[in-house]
């Protein structure tokens, strides 16, 4: 069976711990590979390689860095299909969706190619007589990234291209469930000319993460994953003196007002709730139907859901693939049965879905729950599967109050033709990313991505200008060149004149 190893100092490295974890094909349920699971020793080796590389990379010219990033951009572009196939083989999402993920990740490499523009400093001349002030931003040193299973390529690409463009070196700990895409990205970076040790990968689980969080040579940590682990990473990392941005889970609401285009709203609800089998942090999991919209909207969602094709991600006819693990499939199904027991109407029950010829795959069909109320588990918890809940409310004010009471605040959307209502919503929504007739408002690379409340711990969103700020620290330099007029003893606090 193929073993996925670590990538340290520019080459594959076998684990010393001897521990391995299984990697499955979710469409068949079969184990296809094993992945090395790092102990503290492998995490230490990766940090040491990154520290050594920082000695030269940290002071390398912008021309050197961008030449490598431009070549890297071309290589990822040329290998889109291959990376997407690796994603589908381990995650299960359909090939077109995997290609979309690669494209959105590539946006950040393209942003990083323009890093000289974003790293330009500031200069103020003559702030005081014969005194100038310059402000520059410098890298932090060794920084780390810890990423979730649901975007094996895109989320790592949210992090390391910006970090290394800013002059840092990087240790990535990808999800142990989907390790191959990140490893391929590291190989391509080496092919693009990235010096050994600038980008390292340690595969593993909690042990590797906890060593990274404790390591004195790691200056900052970017994390994307579930809320409980995001909170743990933020608390532990900051207690250890590190800069931390930790993006967590979500429960994204989509408000549909009575004047909305209901066909557009139904299409959007289907795409955003069931795309990638609901395993997206920007998935819509709650439709808040305002006034009399619920019945006609549910009819339209039902019609569309009946036509969805569920099957292996490699099959071009499939629109939705399996879930990541058997255990996750069973957990998602339990929310549907639990919602029925708690009084919701199960309009579509996907729990019994099977795919002929793939009986052991982690399959579940799409589910639609109506008359969901905020006390039900299906409403209160992040299901992370193809389950869409409809909550009925009377007014816009009821809808916004319901949504803003949620502990999460990642993305949200409103469907309406009323500009005034949309404007109110964009100001009143307690979420980091808002869509107006756009169900998955993932910002483009040059605008930062991030949520509010329990969807993000830390002060910085990821990529965009926030990414540059997160991966650099400011320095302000005050300069005066010797002039006889400035000599003399003066013990007073320096004043500008
Ligand atoms: P997860 O939190 O289980 O794992 C994320 C990472 O943390 C993985 O690398 C994993 O190995 C590591 N990890 C797991 N348990 C750990 C522990 N006890 N201690 C230390 N590290 C640990 O998340 P997941 O299941 O891989 O991904 C799905 C979750 O990620 C969902 O909640 C989803 O909403 C969230 N997510 C959020 C965003 C966002 O931008 N906010 C994006 C993608 C996914």
mmCIF file of C-alpha atoms in Angstrom, residues 258-475:
data_model
loop_
_atom_site.group_PDB
_atom_site.id
_atom_site.type_symbol
_atom_site.label_atom_id
_atom_site.label_comp_id
_atom_site.label_asym_id
_atom_site.label_seq_id
_atom_site.Cartn_x
_atom_site.Cartn_y
_atom_site.Cartn_z
ATOM 1 C CA UNK A 258 -41.045 37.739 -0.033
ATOM 2 C CA UNK A 259 -39.936 39.841 -3.032
ATOM 3 C CA UNK A 260 -37.009 37.531 -3.936
ATOM 4 C CA UNK A 261 -36.657 35.808 -7.296
ATOM 5 C CA UNK A 262 -37.649 32.376 -5.968
ATOM 6 C CA UNK A 263 -36.147 30.436 -8.874
ATOM 7 C CA UNK A 264 -32.776 32.078 -8.254
ATOM 8 C CA UNK A 265 -33.179 31.494 -4.515
ATOM 9 C CA UNK A 266 -34.048 27.800 -5.023
ATOM 10 C CA UNK A 267 -31.107 27.238 -7.400
ATOM 11 C CA UNK A 268 -28.809 29.003 -4.951
ATOM 12 C CA UNK A 269 -30.083 27.038 -1.958
ATOM 13 C CA UNK A 270 -29.506 23.750 -3.783
ATOM 14 C CA UNK A 271 -26.009 24.711 -4.970
ATOM 15 C CA UNK A 272 -24.887 26.132 -1.655
ATOM 16 C CA UNK A 273 -26.449 23.478 0.604
ATOM 17 C CA UNK A 274 -25.635 20.328 -1.346
ATOM 18 C CA UNK A 275 -22.503 21.270 -3.332
ATOM 19 C CA UNK A 276 -19.503 19.268 -2.089
ATOM 20 C CA UNK A 277 -22.081 17.243 -0.088
ATOM 21 C CA UNK A 278 -22.451 20.188 2.278
ATOM 22 C CA UNK A 279 -18.837 19.817 3.451
ATOM 23 C CA UNK A 280 -17.994 23.494 2.977
ATOM 24 C CA UNK A 281 -17.551 26.085 5.697
ATOM 25 C CA UNK A 282 -19.448 28.466 3.408
ATOM 26 C CA UNK A 283 -22.280 25.996 2.744
ATOM 27 C CA UNK A 284 -25.773 27.299 3.381
ATOM 28 C CA UNK A 285 -27.308 25.098 6.054
ATOM 29 C CA UNK A 286 -30.307 27.213 7.096
ATOM 30 C CA UNK A 287 -32.840 28.916 4.845
ATOM 31 C CA UNK A 288 -34.785 31.545 6.765
ATOM 32 C CA UNK A 289 -38.020 31.900 4.819
ATOM 33 C CA UNK A 290 -39.688 35.232 5.531
ATOM 34 C CA UNK A 291 -43.474 35.712 5.268
ATOM 35 C CA UNK A 292 -45.171 33.439 2.773
ATOM 36 C CA UNK A 293 -42.053 32.339 0.897
ATOM 37 C CA UNK A 294 -41.568 28.927 2.569
ATOM 38 C CA UNK A 295 -44.161 26.835 0.714
ATOM 39 C CA UNK A 296 -43.356 27.907 -2.874
ATOM 40 C CA UNK A 297 -39.609 27.894 -2.152
ATOM 41 C CA UNK A 298 -39.716 24.382 -0.677
ATOM 42 C CA UNK A 299 -41.632 23.145 -3.740
ATOM 43 C CA UNK A 300 -38.929 24.535 -6.025
ATOM 44 C CA UNK A 301 -36.102 23.077 -3.908
ATOM 45 C CA UNK A 302 -37.851 19.680 -3.914
ATOM 46 C CA UNK A 303 -38.153 19.632 -7.721
ATOM 47 C CA UNK A 304 -34.475 20.459 -8.141
ATOM 48 C CA UNK A 305 -33.277 18.048 -5.451
ATOM 49 C CA UNK A 306 -35.076 15.133 -7.109
ATOM 50 C CA UNK A 307 -32.957 15.603 -10.237
ATOM 51 C CA UNK A 308 -29.542 15.678 -8.485
ATOM 52 C CA UNK A 309 -27.120 12.952 -9.550
ATOM 53 C CA UNK A 310 -25.157 11.448 -6.659
ATOM 54 C CA UNK A 311 -22.208 9.207 -7.456
ATOM 55 C CA UNK A 312 -18.427 8.810 -7.501
ATOM 56 C CA UNK A 313 -16.549 12.069 -7.959
ATOM 57 C CA UNK A 314 -14.586 10.641 -10.880
ATOM 58 C CA UNK A 315 -17.806 10.116 -12.887
ATOM 59 C CA UNK A 316 -18.430 13.297 -14.933
ATOM 60 C CA UNK A 317 -22.183 12.708 -14.563
ATOM 61 C CA UNK A 318 -22.031 13.004 -10.758
ATOM 62 C CA UNK A 319 -23.019 16.318 -9.188
ATOM 63 C CA UNK A 320 -22.492 15.283 -5.566
ATOM 64 C CA UNK A 321 -20.058 12.753 -4.116
ATOM 65 C CA UNK A 322 -19.849 10.827 -0.822
ATOM 66 C CA UNK A 323 -18.972 12.085 2.655
ATOM 67 C CA UNK A 324 -15.431 11.928 4.005
ATOM 68 C CA UNK A 325 -15.760 8.950 6.396
ATOM 69 C CA UNK A 326 -18.288 6.313 7.347
ATOM 70 C CA UNK A 327 -18.459 7.749 10.882
ATOM 71 C CA UNK A 328 -19.226 11.216 9.529
ATOM 72 C CA UNK A 329 -21.909 9.784 7.239
ATOM 73 C CA UNK A 330 -23.606 8.137 10.223
ATOM 74 C CA UNK A 331 -23.392 11.332 12.267
ATOM 75 C CA UNK A 332 -24.958 13.406 9.480
ATOM 76 C CA UNK A 333 -27.757 10.841 9.129
ATOM 77 C CA UNK A 334 -28.404 11.020 12.880
ATOM 78 C CA UNK A 335 -29.274 14.730 12.579
ATOM 79 C CA UNK A 336 -32.004 13.915 10.052
ATOM 80 C CA UNK A 337 -33.558 11.198 12.204
ATOM 81 C CA UNK A 338 -33.051 13.343 15.307
ATOM 82 C CA UNK A 339 -34.807 16.311 13.687
ATOM 83 C CA UNK A 340 -37.838 14.155 12.917
ATOM 84 C CA UNK A 341 -37.946 13.014 16.547
ATOM 85 C CA UNK A 342 -37.695 16.628 17.701
ATOM 86 C CA UNK A 343 -40.664 17.719 15.590
ATOM 87 C CA UNK A 344 -39.259 18.888 12.240
ATOM 88 C CA UNK A 345 -40.910 17.822 8.958
ATOM 89 C CA UNK A 346 -38.527 15.696 6.917
ATOM 90 C CA UNK A 347 -39.494 16.843 3.412
ATOM 91 C CA UNK A 348 -36.647 14.887 1.774
ATOM 92 C CA UNK A 349 -34.892 12.065 3.639
ATOM 93 C CA UNK A 350 -31.517 11.217 2.095
ATOM 94 C CA UNK A 351 -30.334 8.856 4.820
ATOM 95 C CA UNK A 352 -31.068 5.620 2.945
ATOM 96 C CA UNK A 353 -29.360 6.592 -0.290
ATOM 97 C CA UNK A 354 -27.129 3.976 -1.933
ATOM 98 C CA UNK A 355 -25.077 3.980 -5.128
ATOM 99 C CA UNK A 356 -25.218 0.673 -7.030
ATOM 100 C CA UNK A 357 -21.788 -0.898 -7.463
ATOM 101 C CA UNK A 358 -20.386 1.254 -4.614
ATOM 102 C CA UNK A 359 -22.265 -0.255 -1.686
ATOM 103 C CA UNK A 360 -19.497 0.408 0.852
ATOM 104 C CA UNK A 361 -19.009 4.073 -0.055
ATOM 105 C CA UNK A 362 -19.809 6.812 2.469
ATOM 106 C CA UNK A 363 -23.053 7.758 0.748
ATOM 107 C CA UNK A 364 -25.900 9.881 1.876
ATOM 108 C CA UNK A 365 -28.534 11.599 -0.214
ATOM 109 C CA UNK A 366 -29.699 15.176 0.217
ATOM 110 C CA UNK A 367 -32.125 15.990 3.026
ATOM 111 C CA UNK A 368 -34.518 18.900 3.468
ATOM 112 C CA UNK A 369 -36.033 19.695 6.855
ATOM 113 C CA UNK A 370 -38.977 22.079 7.306
ATOM 114 C CA UNK A 371 -40.434 23.728 10.418
ATOM 115 C CA UNK A 372 -37.020 23.599 12.079
ATOM 116 C CA UNK A 373 -36.807 25.603 15.310
ATOM 117 C CA UNK A 374 -33.742 27.026 17.078
ATOM 118 C CA UNK A 375 -33.906 24.474 19.921
ATOM 119 C CA UNK A 376 -33.418 21.471 17.583
ATOM 120 C CA UNK A 377 -29.984 19.839 17.283
ATOM 121 C CA UNK A 378 -30.158 20.142 13.490
ATOM 122 C CA UNK A 379 -30.317 23.928 13.951
ATOM 123 C CA UNK A 380 -27.901 24.309 16.853
ATOM 124 C CA UNK A 381 -25.005 22.228 15.514
ATOM 125 C CA UNK A 382 -22.821 22.363 12.430
ATOM 126 C CA UNK A 383 -23.909 19.225 10.547
ATOM 127 C CA UNK A 384 -21.347 19.534 7.716
ATOM 128 C CA UNK A 385 -23.350 17.369 5.340
ATOM 129 C CA UNK A 386 -26.095 17.731 2.693
ATOM 130 C CA UNK A 387 -28.876 18.674 5.109
ATOM 131 C CA UNK A 388 -30.771 21.926 4.597
ATOM 132 C CA UNK A 389 -33.052 23.255 7.336
ATOM 133 C CA UNK A 390 -35.881 25.687 6.678
ATOM 134 C CA UNK A 391 -36.891 28.006 9.512
ATOM 135 C CA UNK A 392 -40.094 29.992 8.974
ATOM 136 C CA UNK A 393 -40.328 33.546 10.341
ATOM 137 C CA UNK A 394 -42.819 36.392 9.865
ATOM 138 C CA UNK A 395 -40.599 39.422 9.258
ATOM 139 C CA UNK A 396 -37.126 40.582 8.235
ATOM 140 C CA UNK A 397 -36.554 41.703 11.849
ATOM 141 C CA UNK A 398 -37.339 38.182 13.101
ATOM 142 C CA UNK A 399 -34.953 36.738 10.528
ATOM 143 C CA UNK A 400 -31.999 38.967 11.382
ATOM 144 C CA UNK A 401 -32.551 38.491 15.122
ATOM 145 C CA UNK A 402 -32.579 34.705 14.665
ATOM 146 C CA UNK A 403 -29.422 34.720 12.560
ATOM 147 C CA UNK A 404 -27.509 37.119 14.772
ATOM 148 C CA UNK A 405 -28.249 34.976 17.835
ATOM 149 C CA UNK A 406 -26.163 32.188 16.295
ATOM 150 C CA UNK A 407 -22.761 31.677 17.916
ATOM 151 C CA UNK A 408 -21.205 31.478 14.443
ATOM 152 C CA UNK A 409 -20.738 34.302 11.959
ATOM 153 C CA UNK A 410 -18.910 33.024 8.914
ATOM 154 C CA UNK A 411 -20.959 33.734 5.772
ATOM 155 C CA UNK A 412 -24.547 34.703 5.127
ATOM 156 C CA UNK A 413 -26.745 35.701 2.204
ATOM 157 C CA UNK A 414 -29.956 37.562 1.526
ATOM 158 C CA UNK A 415 -32.200 37.048 -1.473
ATOM 159 C CA UNK A 416 -34.317 40.076 -2.300
ATOM 160 C CA UNK A 417 -35.024 42.670 -4.973
ATOM 161 C CA UNK A 418 -35.295 45.396 -2.335
ATOM 162 C CA UNK A 419 -32.111 47.500 -2.270
ATOM 163 C CA UNK A 420 -33.064 49.102 1.021
ATOM 164 C CA UNK A 421 -33.493 45.744 2.734
ATOM 165 C CA UNK A 422 -30.226 44.475 1.240
ATOM 166 C CA UNK A 423 -28.421 47.588 2.449
ATOM 167 C CA UNK A 424 -29.792 47.141 5.968
ATOM 168 C CA UNK A 425 -28.762 43.497 5.878
ATOM 169 C CA UNK A 426 -25.185 44.171 4.852
ATOM 170 C CA UNK A 427 -24.802 46.507 7.834
ATOM 171 C CA UNK A 428 -26.789 44.480 10.373
ATOM 172 C CA UNK A 429 -25.556 40.936 9.637
ATOM 173 C CA UNK A 430 -23.141 39.711 12.305
ATOM 174 C CA UNK A 431 -20.952 37.742 9.916
ATOM 175 C CA UNK A 432 -17.639 38.300 8.202
ATOM 176 C CA UNK A 433 -18.838 37.619 4.654
ATOM 177 C CA UNK A 434 -22.176 38.736 3.254
ATOM 178 C CA UNK A 435 -23.785 37.825 -0.071
ATOM 179 C CA UNK A 436 -26.561 39.812 -1.692
ATOM 180 C CA UNK A 437 -28.263 37.371 -4.054
ATOM 181 C CA UNK A 438 -24.900 35.502 -3.894
ATOM 182 C CA UNK A 439 -25.155 32.328 -1.789
ATOM 183 C CA UNK A 440 -21.440 31.529 -1.276
ATOM 184 C CA UNK A 441 -19.720 34.905 -0.923
ATOM 185 C CA UNK A 442 -16.115 33.666 -0.734
ATOM 186 C CA UNK A 443 -14.065 36.819 -1.310
ATOM 187 C CA UNK A 444 -11.601 37.032 -4.217
ATOM 188 C CA UNK A 445 -7.920 36.776 -3.348
ATOM 189 C CA UNK A 446 -7.332 40.517 -2.961
ATOM 190 C CA UNK A 447 -10.133 40.831 -0.375
ATOM 191 C CA UNK A 448 -9.583 38.899 2.832
ATOM 192 C CA UNK A 449 -11.606 35.834 3.953
ATOM 193 C CA UNK A 450 -12.831 35.388 7.485
ATOM 194 C CA UNK A 451 -15.766 35.123 9.838
ATOM 195 C CA UNK A 452 -16.889 36.682 13.105
ATOM 196 C CA UNK A 453 -17.707 35.237 16.508
ATOM 197 C CA UNK A 454 -16.996 31.488 16.855
ATOM 198 C CA UNK A 455 -16.030 31.295 13.179
ATOM 199 C CA UNK A 456 -12.695 33.057 13.737
ATOM 200 C CA UNK A 457 -10.405 33.490 16.725
ATOM 201 C CA UNK A 458 -7.770 36.177 16.281
ATOM 202 C CA UNK A 459 -7.644 39.623 14.741
ATOM 203 C CA UNK A 460 -6.786 38.885 11.139
ATOM 204 C CA UNK A 461 -8.771 37.377 8.331
ATOM 205 C CA UNK A 462 -6.845 35.208 5.912
ATOM 206 C CA UNK A 463 -5.151 36.233 2.598
ATOM 207 C CA UNK A 464 -5.638 39.696 0.998
ATOM 208 C CA UNK A 465 -4.281 42.677 2.944
ATOM 209 C CA UNK A 466 -4.979 40.904 6.236
ATOM 210 C CA UNK A 467 -2.737 38.040 5.082
ATOM 211 C CA UNK A 468 0.159 40.425 4.483
ATOM 212 C CA UNK A 469 -0.361 42.001 7.895
ATOM 213 C CA UNK A 470 -0.619 38.643 9.621
ATOM 214 C CA UNK A 471 2.610 37.320 8.102
ATOM 215 C CA UNK A 472 4.676 40.490 8.671
ATOM 216 C CA UNK A 473 5.487 42.865 11.507
ATOM 217 C CA UNK A 474 5.904 46.597 11.230
ATOM 218 C CA UNK A 475 9.069 48.558 11.806
#
